[in-house]
mmCIF file of C-alpha atoms and ligand atoms in Angstrom:
data_model
loop_
_atom_site.group_PDB
_atom_site.id
_atom_site.type_symbol
_atom_site.label_atom_id
_atom_site.label_comp_id
_atom_site.label_asym_id
_atom_site.label_seq_id
_atom_site.Cartn_x
_atom_site.Cartn_y
_atom_site.Cartn_z
ATOM 1 C CA UNK A 7 114.733 30.342 38.301
ATOM 2 C CA UNK A 8 111.963 32.662 39.616
ATOM 3 C CA UNK A 9 110.585 35.319 37.244
ATOM 4 C CA UNK A 10 112.235 38.737 37.692
ATOM 5 C CA UNK A 11 110.671 41.323 40.004
ATOM 6 C CA UNK A 12 110.439 44.820 38.542
ATOM 7 C CA UNK A 13 111.834 47.516 40.828
ATOM 8 C CA UNK A 14 111.727 51.251 40.129
ATOM 9 C CA UNK A 15 114.393 53.495 41.647
ATOM 10 C CA UNK A 16 113.981 57.264 41.270
ATOM 11 C CA UNK A 17 116.853 59.702 41.640
ATOM 12 C CA UNK A 18 118.897 56.818 40.296
ATOM 13 C CA UNK A 19 121.726 59.107 39.139
ATOM 14 C CA UNK A 20 122.130 60.567 42.633
ATOM 15 C CA UNK A 21 124.490 59.574 45.418
ATOM 16 C CA UNK A 22 122.081 57.239 47.240
ATOM 17 C CA UNK A 23 121.231 55.681 43.867
ATOM 18 C CA UNK A 24 124.898 54.889 43.287
ATOM 19 C CA UNK A 25 125.105 53.058 46.623
ATOM 20 C CA UNK A 26 121.768 51.315 46.134
ATOM 21 C CA UNK A 27 121.553 49.907 42.613
ATOM 22 C CA UNK A 28 124.579 47.618 42.771
ATOM 23 C CA UNK A 29 123.456 46.041 46.030
ATOM 24 C CA UNK A 30 119.945 45.405 44.717
ATOM 25 C CA UNK A 31 121.407 43.834 41.582
ATOM 26 C CA UNK A 32 123.750 41.697 43.715
ATOM 27 C CA UNK A 33 120.774 40.173 45.578
ATOM 28 C CA UNK A 34 121.200 41.972 48.913
ATOM 29 C CA UNK A 35 117.577 43.102 48.967
ATOM 30 C CA UNK A 36 115.393 40.254 47.733
ATOM 31 C CA UNK A 37 117.741 37.301 48.159
ATOM 32 C CA UNK A 38 120.257 35.519 45.987
ATOM 33 C CA UNK A 39 117.681 33.444 44.118
ATOM 34 C CA UNK A 40 115.494 36.348 42.998
ATOM 35 C CA UNK A 41 116.219 37.987 39.613
ATOM 36 C CA UNK A 42 115.475 41.708 39.400
ATOM 37 C CA UNK A 43 114.642 44.096 36.573
ATOM 38 C CA UNK A 44 115.622 47.706 37.347
ATOM 39 C CA UNK A 45 113.557 50.628 36.020
ATOM 40 C CA UNK A 46 115.503 53.814 36.697
ATOM 41 C CA UNK A 47 114.068 57.331 36.741
ATOM 42 C CA UNK A 48 115.840 60.668 36.848
ATOM 43 C CA UNK A 49 115.401 64.128 35.348
ATOM 44 C CA UNK A 50 116.333 64.673 31.663
ATOM 45 C CA UNK A 51 119.582 66.529 32.483
ATOM 46 C CA UNK A 52 120.878 63.518 34.429
ATOM 47 C CA UNK A 53 120.112 60.853 31.801
ATOM 48 C CA UNK A 54 123.646 60.898 30.294
ATOM 49 C CA UNK A 55 125.089 60.295 33.740
ATOM 50 C CA UNK A 56 122.541 57.528 34.346
ATOM 51 C CA UNK A 57 123.746 55.910 31.130
ATOM 52 C CA UNK A 58 127.191 55.657 32.738
ATOM 53 C CA UNK A 59 125.664 53.946 35.791
ATOM 54 C CA UNK A 60 123.901 51.485 33.476
ATOM 55 C CA UNK A 61 127.229 50.695 31.786
ATOM 56 C CA UNK A 62 128.753 49.945 35.177
ATOM 57 C CA UNK A 63 125.814 47.704 36.118
ATOM 58 C CA UNK A 64 126.379 45.849 32.855
ATOM 59 C CA UNK A 65 130.104 45.591 33.595
ATOM 60 C CA UNK A 66 129.369 43.823 36.889
ATOM 61 C CA UNK A 67 127.718 40.934 34.979
ATOM 62 C CA UNK A 68 125.370 40.351 37.920
ATOM 63 C CA UNK A 69 123.747 36.917 37.481
ATOM 64 C CA UNK A 70 120.480 38.179 39.032
ATOM 65 C CA UNK A 71 120.138 41.316 36.907
ATOM 66 C CA UNK A 72 117.538 40.467 34.271
ATOM 67 C CA UNK A 73 117.507 43.933 32.692
ATOM 68 C CA UNK A 74 117.744 47.707 33.210
ATOM 69 C CA UNK A 75 115.985 50.652 31.636
ATOM 70 C CA UNK A 76 116.532 54.358 32.271
ATOM 71 C CA UNK A 77 113.939 57.032 31.593
ATOM 72 C CA UNK A 78 112.722 60.499 32.589
ATOM 73 C CA UNK A 79 109.061 59.422 32.341
ATOM 74 C CA UNK A 80 107.423 58.149 35.568
ATOM 75 C CA UNK A 81 104.812 56.173 33.613
ATOM 76 C CA UNK A 82 107.570 54.213 31.888
ATOM 77 C CA UNK A 83 109.595 53.775 35.083
ATOM 78 C CA UNK A 84 106.640 52.535 37.157
ATOM 79 C CA UNK A 85 104.998 50.211 34.633
ATOM 80 C CA UNK A 86 104.265 46.780 36.178
ATOM 81 C CA UNK A 87 106.574 47.320 39.147
ATOM 82 C CA UNK A 88 106.252 45.416 42.423
ATOM 83 C CA UNK A 89 108.583 47.735 44.328
ATOM 84 C CA UNK A 90 109.091 51.504 44.081
ATOM 85 C CA UNK A 91 112.015 53.152 45.844
ATOM 86 C CA UNK A 92 111.373 56.867 45.524
ATOM 87 C CA UNK A 93 114.747 58.408 46.324
ATOM 88 C CA UNK A 94 114.817 61.364 43.923
ATOM 89 C CA UNK A 95 113.875 64.709 45.400
ATOM 90 C CA UNK A 96 114.754 68.392 45.155
ATOM 91 C CA UNK A 97 117.503 69.215 47.631
ATOM 92 C CA UNK A 98 117.123 72.307 49.772
ATOM 93 C CA UNK A 99 118.704 75.173 47.822
ATOM 94 C CA UNK A 100 120.270 78.366 49.161
ATOM 95 C CA UNK A 101 117.673 80.668 50.738
ATOM 96 C CA UNK A 102 114.976 78.034 50.341
ATOM 97 C CA UNK A 103 112.518 77.899 53.229
ATOM 98 C CA UNK A 104 111.153 74.588 54.499
ATOM 99 C CA UNK A 105 107.829 75.615 52.961
ATOM 100 C CA UNK A 106 109.476 76.039 49.515
ATOM 101 C CA UNK A 107 111.089 72.607 49.844
ATOM 102 C CA UNK A 108 107.734 71.038 50.703
ATOM 103 C CA UNK A 109 106.176 72.745 47.699
ATOM 104 C CA UNK A 110 108.910 71.726 45.215
ATOM 105 C CA UNK A 111 108.871 68.125 46.379
ATOM 106 C CA UNK A 112 105.108 68.094 46.649
ATOM 107 C CA UNK A 113 104.928 68.644 42.907
ATOM 108 C CA UNK A 114 107.281 65.692 42.258
ATOM 109 C CA UNK A 115 105.364 63.298 44.512
ATOM 110 C CA UNK A 116 101.984 64.375 43.126
ATOM 111 C CA UNK A 117 103.104 63.355 39.634
ATOM 112 C CA UNK A 118 104.734 60.159 40.846
ATOM 113 C CA UNK A 119 101.700 59.185 42.956
ATOM 114 C CA UNK A 120 99.486 59.528 39.897
ATOM 115 C CA UNK A 121 101.876 57.493 37.757
ATOM 116 C CA UNK A 122 101.983 54.709 40.365
ATOM 117 C CA UNK A 123 98.210 54.743 40.412
ATOM 118 C CA UNK A 124 98.079 54.328 36.651
ATOM 119 C CA UNK A 125 100.741 51.764 35.845
ATOM 120 C CA UNK A 126 102.188 49.976 38.900
ATOM 121 C CA UNK A 127 101.000 46.544 40.076
ATOM 122 C CA UNK A 128 98.144 46.797 42.587
ATOM 123 C CA UNK A 129 100.315 45.167 45.262
ATOM 124 C CA UNK A 130 103.273 47.516 44.702
ATOM 125 C CA UNK A 131 105.319 48.277 47.815
ATOM 126 C CA UNK A 132 106.339 51.929 47.806
ATOM 127 C CA UNK A 133 109.196 53.278 49.926
ATOM 128 C CA UNK A 134 109.741 57.036 49.990
ATOM 129 C CA UNK A 135 113.301 58.077 50.869
ATOM 130 C CA UNK A 136 113.405 61.595 49.359
ATOM 131 C CA UNK A 137 112.875 64.291 51.988
ATOM 132 C CA UNK A 138 110.652 65.396 53.612
ATOM 133 C CA UNK A 139 109.997 61.644 53.354
ATOM 134 C CA UNK A 140 106.849 61.270 55.485
ATOM 135 C CA UNK A 141 104.974 64.133 53.875
ATOM 136 C CA UNK A 142 106.166 63.161 50.387
ATOM 137 C CA UNK A 143 104.781 59.670 51.068
ATOM 138 C CA UNK A 144 101.493 61.187 52.196
ATOM 139 C CA UNK A 145 101.244 63.261 48.995
ATOM 140 C CA UNK A 146 102.028 60.242 46.774
ATOM 141 C CA UNK A 147 99.473 58.114 48.652
ATOM 142 C CA UNK A 148 96.745 60.759 48.322
ATOM 143 C CA UNK A 149 97.375 60.988 44.586
ATOM 144 C CA UNK A 150 97.019 57.237 44.100
ATOM 145 C CA UNK A 151 93.401 56.483 45.029
ATOM 146 C CA UNK A 152 93.512 53.165 43.148
ATOM 147 C CA UNK A 153 96.185 51.817 45.518
ATOM 148 C CA UNK A 154 95.676 50.999 49.181
ATOM 149 C CA UNK A 155 97.221 53.237 51.860
ATOM 150 C CA UNK A 156 99.133 50.125 53.045
ATOM 151 C CA UNK A 157 101.094 50.213 49.774
ATOM 152 C CA UNK A 158 102.938 53.355 50.980
ATOM 153 C CA UNK A 159 105.738 53.810 53.487
ATOM 154 C CA UNK A 160 108.437 56.324 54.417
ATOM 155 C CA UNK A 161 111.949 55.487 55.547
ATOM 156 C CA UNK A 162 112.644 55.602 59.291
ATOM 157 C CA UNK A 163 115.116 52.735 59.051
ATOM 158 C CA UNK A 164 118.273 54.825 58.909
ATOM 159 C CA UNK A 165 117.274 56.431 62.216
ATOM 160 C CA UNK A 166 116.433 52.972 63.582
ATOM 161 C CA UNK A 167 119.846 51.608 62.563
ATOM 162 C CA UNK A 168 121.606 54.661 64.008
ATOM 163 C CA UNK A 169 119.808 54.036 67.321
ATOM 164 C CA UNK A 170 120.828 50.339 67.313
ATOM 165 C CA UNK A 171 124.498 51.247 66.875
ATOM 166 C CA UNK A 172 124.471 53.906 69.605
ATOM 167 C CA UNK A 173 122.887 51.450 72.067
ATOM 168 C CA UNK A 174 125.208 48.574 71.117
ATOM 169 C CA UNK A 175 128.241 50.789 71.736
ATOM 170 C CA UNK A 176 126.852 51.984 75.090
ATOM 171 C CA UNK A 177 126.135 48.490 76.480
ATOM 172 C CA UNK A 178 129.160 46.847 74.826
ATOM 173 C CA UNK A 179 127.082 44.166 73.057
ATOM 174 C CA UNK A 180 126.986 43.192 69.375
ATOM 175 C CA UNK A 181 124.515 45.243 67.378
ATOM 176 C CA UNK A 182 122.728 42.040 66.302
ATOM 177 C CA UNK A 183 121.760 41.378 69.933
ATOM 178 C CA UNK A 184 119.859 44.672 70.285
ATOM 179 C CA UNK A 185 116.106 44.365 69.685
ATOM 180 C CA UNK A 186 112.888 46.364 69.937
ATOM 181 C CA UNK A 187 114.107 49.893 69.332
ATOM 182 C CA UNK A 188 111.509 52.373 68.014
ATOM 183 C CA UNK A 189 111.675 55.581 66.015
ATOM 184 C CA UNK A 190 108.309 57.301 66.395
ATOM 185 C CA UNK A 191 106.991 60.044 64.145
ATOM 186 C CA UNK A 192 108.686 62.132 61.499
ATOM 187 C CA UNK A 193 112.041 61.501 59.800
ATOM 188 C CA UNK A 194 113.295 64.875 61.015
ATOM 189 C CA UNK A 195 114.869 66.349 64.114
ATOM 190 C CA UNK A 196 111.530 65.976 65.966
ATOM 191 C CA UNK A 197 111.561 62.153 65.644
ATOM 192 C CA UNK A 198 111.443 60.289 68.952
ATOM 193 C CA UNK A 199 114.041 57.509 69.302
ATOM 194 C CA UNK A 200 112.612 55.309 72.078
ATOM 195 C CA UNK A 201 114.625 52.633 73.873
ATOM 196 C CA UNK A 202 112.139 51.945 76.680
ATOM 197 C CA UNK A 203 111.218 48.563 75.169
ATOM 198 C CA UNK A 204 114.685 47.692 73.843
ATOM 199 C CA UNK A 205 116.388 44.468 74.928
ATOM 200 C CA UNK A 206 119.685 42.672 74.586
ATOM 201 C CA UNK A 207 119.582 38.911 75.213
ATOM 202 C CA UNK A 208 116.280 39.343 77.059
ATOM 203 C CA UNK A 209 117.610 42.099 79.363
ATOM 204 C CA UNK A 210 116.000 45.537 79.367
ATOM 205 C CA UNK A 211 118.418 48.077 77.916
ATOM 206 C CA UNK A 212 117.066 50.925 80.069
ATOM 207 C CA UNK A 213 117.851 48.941 83.257
ATOM 208 C CA UNK A 214 121.314 47.993 82.006
ATOM 209 C CA UNK A 215 122.111 51.609 81.167
ATOM 210 C CA UNK A 216 120.325 52.939 84.268
ATOM 211 C CA UNK A 217 121.116 56.517 83.315
ATOM 212 C CA UNK A 218 118.122 58.649 82.241
ATOM 213 C CA UNK A 219 120.416 61.617 81.613
ATOM 214 C CA UNK A 220 122.381 59.641 78.989
ATOM 215 C CA UNK A 221 119.133 58.745 77.251
ATOM 216 C CA UNK A 222 117.668 62.255 77.281
ATOM 217 C CA UNK A 223 120.796 64.352 76.827
ATOM 218 C CA UNK A 224 122.915 62.086 74.627
ATOM 219 C CA UNK A 225 121.077 59.196 72.976
ATOM 220 C CA UNK A 226 117.939 61.004 71.763
ATOM 221 C CA UNK A 227 119.666 64.132 70.367
ATOM 222 C CA UNK A 228 122.507 62.070 68.855
ATOM 223 C CA UNK A 229 120.090 59.983 66.802
ATOM 224 C CA UNK A 230 117.912 62.991 65.946
ATOM 225 C CA UNK A 231 120.854 65.074 64.704
ATOM 226 C CA UNK A 232 123.026 62.351 63.192
ATOM 227 C CA UNK A 233 122.161 63.317 59.612
ATOM 228 C CA UNK A 234 123.397 66.886 60.146
ATOM 229 C CA UNK A 235 126.584 65.675 61.856
ATOM 230 C CA UNK A 236 127.367 63.370 58.904
ATOM 231 C CA UNK A 237 126.856 66.275 56.473
ATOM 232 C CA UNK A 238 129.213 68.399 58.552
ATOM 233 C CA UNK A 239 131.919 65.698 58.500
ATOM 234 C CA UNK A 240 131.524 64.357 54.968
ATOM 235 C CA UNK A 241 130.480 67.488 53.140
ATOM 236 C CA UNK A 242 127.439 65.692 51.725
ATOM 237 C CA UNK A 243 124.516 63.824 53.195
ATOM 238 C CA UNK A 244 124.398 60.179 54.255
ATOM 239 C CA UNK A 245 124.353 58.026 51.137
ATOM 240 C CA UNK A 246 125.700 54.501 51.701
ATOM 241 C CA UNK A 247 123.970 54.246 55.087
ATOM 242 C CA UNK A 248 120.734 55.571 53.571
ATOM 243 C CA UNK A 249 120.946 53.032 50.729
ATOM 244 C CA UNK A 250 121.627 50.275 53.251
ATOM 245 C CA UNK A 251 118.590 51.323 55.298
ATOM 246 C CA UNK A 252 116.398 51.330 52.171
ATOM 247 C CA UNK A 253 117.537 47.781 51.407
ATOM 248 C CA UNK A 254 116.845 46.690 55.010
ATOM 249 C CA UNK A 255 113.370 48.288 54.890
ATOM 250 C CA UNK A 256 112.266 46.598 51.664
ATOM 251 C CA UNK A 257 113.888 43.277 52.525
ATOM 252 C CA UNK A 258 112.079 43.023 55.861
ATOM 253 C CA UNK A 259 108.779 44.176 54.355
ATOM 254 C CA UNK A 260 108.952 41.528 51.619
ATOM 255 C CA UNK A 261 110.711 38.662 53.395
ATOM 256 C CA UNK A 262 109.609 39.305 57.013
ATOM 257 C CA UNK A 263 111.125 40.705 60.209
ATOM 258 C CA UNK A 264 113.146 38.449 62.507
ATOM 259 C CA UNK A 265 111.508 36.615 65.410
ATOM 260 C CA UNK A 266 111.116 38.489 68.680
ATOM 261 C CA UNK A 267 111.999 41.841 67.119
ATOM 262 C CA UNK A 268 110.451 44.667 65.141
ATOM 263 C CA UNK A 269 111.499 47.492 62.834
ATOM 264 C CA UNK A 270 110.448 51.132 62.463
ATOM 265 C CA UNK A 271 108.507 52.107 59.335
ATOM 266 C CA UNK A 272 106.748 55.335 58.415
ATOM 267 C CA UNK A 273 103.194 54.198 57.607
ATOM 268 C CA UNK A 274 99.704 55.698 57.460
ATOM 269 C CA UNK A 275 98.579 56.432 61.026
ATOM 270 C CA UNK A 276 95.440 54.567 62.085
ATOM 271 C CA UNK A 277 94.772 55.974 65.541
ATOM 272 C CA UNK A 278 97.238 53.594 67.232
ATOM 273 C CA UNK A 279 99.095 55.082 70.181
ATOM 274 C CA UNK A 280 96.955 58.231 70.140
ATOM 275 C CA UNK A 281 98.119 59.321 66.670
ATOM 276 C CA UNK A 282 95.025 60.181 64.604
ATOM 277 C CA UNK A 283 94.634 59.082 61.005
ATOM 278 C CA UNK A 284 95.975 61.456 58.379
ATOM 279 C CA UNK A 285 99.786 61.408 58.518
ATOM 280 C CA UNK A 286 102.596 59.011 57.676
ATOM 281 C CA UNK A 287 104.054 58.268 61.107
ATOM 282 C CA UNK A 288 107.006 56.151 62.304
ATOM 283 C CA UNK A 289 105.692 53.083 64.172
ATOM 284 C CA UNK A 290 107.184 49.799 65.387
ATOM 285 C CA UNK A 291 105.971 47.062 63.027
ATOM 286 C CA UNK A 292 106.450 43.376 62.340
ATOM 287 C CA UNK A 293 106.195 42.033 58.784
ATOM 288 C CA UNK A 294 104.950 38.613 57.608
ATOM 289 C CA UNK A 295 103.994 37.485 54.081
ATOM 290 C CA UNK A 296 104.575 40.975 52.711
ATOM 291 C CA UNK A 297 102.201 42.661 55.168
ATOM 292 C CA UNK A 298 103.190 44.915 58.067
ATOM 293 C CA UNK A 299 101.383 45.107 61.386
ATOM 294 C CA UNK A 300 101.800 47.750 64.099
ATOM 295 C CA UNK A 301 103.133 46.243 67.345
ATOM 296 C CA UNK A 302 100.164 46.548 69.735
ATOM 297 C CA UNK A 303 99.800 47.264 73.441
ATOM 298 C CA UNK A 304 103.166 48.795 74.301
ATOM 299 C CA UNK A 305 103.200 50.750 77.515
ATOM 300 C CA UNK A 306 103.917 54.410 76.839
ATOM 301 C CA UNK A 307 105.307 56.709 79.544
ATOM 302 C CA UNK A 308 104.237 60.331 79.934
ATOM 303 C CA UNK A 309 107.654 61.451 78.704
ATOM 304 C CA UNK A 310 107.253 59.324 75.558
ATOM 305 C CA UNK A 311 103.691 60.481 75.003
ATOM 306 C CA UNK A 312 104.798 64.131 74.948
ATOM 307 C CA UNK A 313 107.609 63.416 72.455
ATOM 308 C CA UNK A 314 105.264 61.376 70.239
ATOM 309 C CA UNK A 315 102.721 64.188 70.140
ATOM 310 C CA UNK A 316 105.382 66.807 69.372
ATOM 311 C CA UNK A 317 106.601 64.967 66.265
ATOM 312 C CA UNK A 318 102.973 64.333 65.248
ATOM 313 C CA UNK A 319 102.367 68.097 65.510
ATOM 314 C CA UNK A 320 105.164 68.760 63.019
ATOM 315 C CA UNK A 321 103.681 66.247 60.557
ATOM 316 C CA UNK A 322 100.282 67.947 60.784
ATOM 317 C CA UNK A 323 101.938 71.313 60.038
ATOM 318 C CA UNK A 324 103.740 69.843 57.029
ATOM 319 C CA UNK A 325 100.546 68.260 55.761
ATOM 320 C CA UNK A 326 98.562 71.458 56.188
ATOM 321 C CA UNK A 327 101.104 73.404 54.141
ATOM 322 C CA UNK A 328 100.639 71.031 51.148
ATOM 323 C CA UNK A 329 96.854 70.642 51.421
ATOM 324 C CA UNK A 330 96.345 71.832 47.846
ATOM 325 C CA UNK A 331 98.455 68.908 46.543
ATOM 326 C CA UNK A 332 96.507 66.141 48.206
ATOM 327 C CA UNK A 333 94.507 64.944 45.222
HETATM 328 P P1 NAI B 406 121.231 63.559 45.200
HETATM 329 O O1 NAI B 406 120.987 65.027 45.032
HETATM 330 O O2 NAI B 406 122.611 63.017 45.085
HETATM 331 O O3 NAI B 406 120.321 62.763 44.172
HETATM 332 C C1 NAI B 406 118.980 63.067 43.975
HETATM 333 C C2 NAI B 406 118.631 62.619 42.585
HETATM 334 O O4 NAI B 406 117.229 62.803 42.413
HETATM 335 C C3 NAI B 406 119.338 63.450 41.508
HETATM 336 O O5 NAI B 406 119.920 62.573 40.559
HETATM 337 C C4 NAI B 406 118.179 64.252 40.919
HETATM 338 O O6 NAI B 406 118.364 64.559 39.551
HETATM 339 C C5 NAI B 406 117.024 63.279 41.124
HETATM 340 N N1 NAI B 406 115.712 63.896 40.982
HETATM 341 C C6 NAI B 406 115.309 65.154 41.305
HETATM 342 N N2 NAI B 406 114.038 65.336 40.942
HETATM 343 C C7 NAI B 406 113.605 64.183 40.403
HETATM 344 C C8 NAI B 406 112.390 63.763 39.821
HETATM 345 N N3 NAI B 406 111.348 64.586 39.734
HETATM 346 N N4 NAI B 406 112.307 62.488 39.361
HETATM 347 C C9 NAI B 406 113.345 61.669 39.414
HETATM 348 N N5 NAI B 406 114.542 62.005 39.928
HETATM 349 C C10 NAI B 406 114.665 63.260 40.420
HETATM 350 O O7 NAI B 406 120.577 63.202 46.608
HETATM 351 P P2 NAI B 406 120.776 61.895 47.503
HETATM 352 O O8 NAI B 406 121.893 62.118 48.429
HETATM 353 O O9 NAI B 406 120.789 60.697 46.631
HETATM 354 O O10 NAI B 406 119.456 61.958 48.395
HETATM 355 C C11 NAI B 406 118.176 61.782 47.809
HETATM 356 C C12 NAI B 406 117.095 62.157 48.813
HETATM 357 O O11 NAI B 406 117.111 61.274 49.919
HETATM 358 C C13 NAI B 406 117.205 63.556 49.389
HETATM 359 O O12 NAI B 406 115.916 64.127 49.443
HETATM 360 C C14 NAI B 406 117.703 63.308 50.790
HETATM 361 O O13 NAI B 406 117.346 64.360 51.666
HETATM 362 C C15 NAI B 406 116.986 62.039 51.114
HETATM 363 N N6 NAI B 406 117.527 61.259 52.236
HETATM 364 C C16 NAI B 406 116.613 60.629 53.037
HETATM 365 C C17 NAI B 406 117.022 59.848 54.100
HETATM 366 C C18 NAI B 406 116.027 59.176 54.979
HETATM 367 O O14 NAI B 406 116.450 58.588 55.976
HETATM 368 N N7 NAI B 406 114.729 59.184 54.700
HETATM 369 C C19 NAI B 406 118.458 59.698 54.394
HETATM 370 C C20 NAI B 406 119.330 60.367 53.485
HETATM 371 C C21 NAI B 406 118.859 61.125 52.435
#
């Protein structure tokens, strides 16, 4: 048996946490031969509830679950971890402006960035799910100077999966046959879902659909606004689909992306595709041996370029409003 991998999950008592922990413990994320040790973090008020979740984990008798701890101290939760899934965040309260939300979450991710810097393994893979995910990831990264920027990522995968399903339904093909979709930019309504490079069985999706109006007036806004539509229908935000996307993201990062395909990850911009360094931006990437690489040399239309710059502009605004938290 392999030695257990230590995984921290923050916001573990929340609704995404409840959909996430049991699947990690069942082996859905790192494979069914990889034991895991879960290190759960939440705020003090939620610790009794987290105790209940721990009891349920115990009651599943998962063969791969080597142990669980629950704590309200980031330095305890992040000690010796290989994977950090930072889900916990302050939700937007009544009358709270976007700026206030950035500020409240900025404080959380400053502390957590520092704790990762102090106690996590140097090769830790960090996924930020809590919103605003890209800017929270940027804050955590800037507060962890002892870790490499490549250790940090933000979740674009739920948007990516939403795009795959919309396209599969439109062309009447199984979702597994759809490849090379991209979500550029911010995990927000300015994101740019791009199907210009997408294929099914080697055929270009855009030629099969042959309907620019469907792409501009239906596909792009549907993916951009899906989160809000789910909240409207369900009365609370996407949880099981978000947990599933987090599992997909980490699994592909650790175990590799499939041949002839890529995924979308929010990662530190490096100048690729005209996006200057200094934000966490959604890019198409392939992963091998635990390392991601931006897909190079894609042809970008003028329409795409404009959308990519617009979402970049929003990320710069977000970053500028939390400048004082950047370590
Ligand atoms: P939730 O409100 O059910 O749970 C959040 C949990 O985080 C709570 O248990 C809360 O106590 C905890 N928390 C708050 N501050 C914390 C701190 N400083 N340290 C540790 N834990 C803390 O929310 P839910 O539905 O689980 O969503 C979590 C986050 O994920 C939200 O910010 C949400 O907007 C975001 N999200 C992101 C998606 C993405 O695609 N990137 C998709 C869906 C949700």
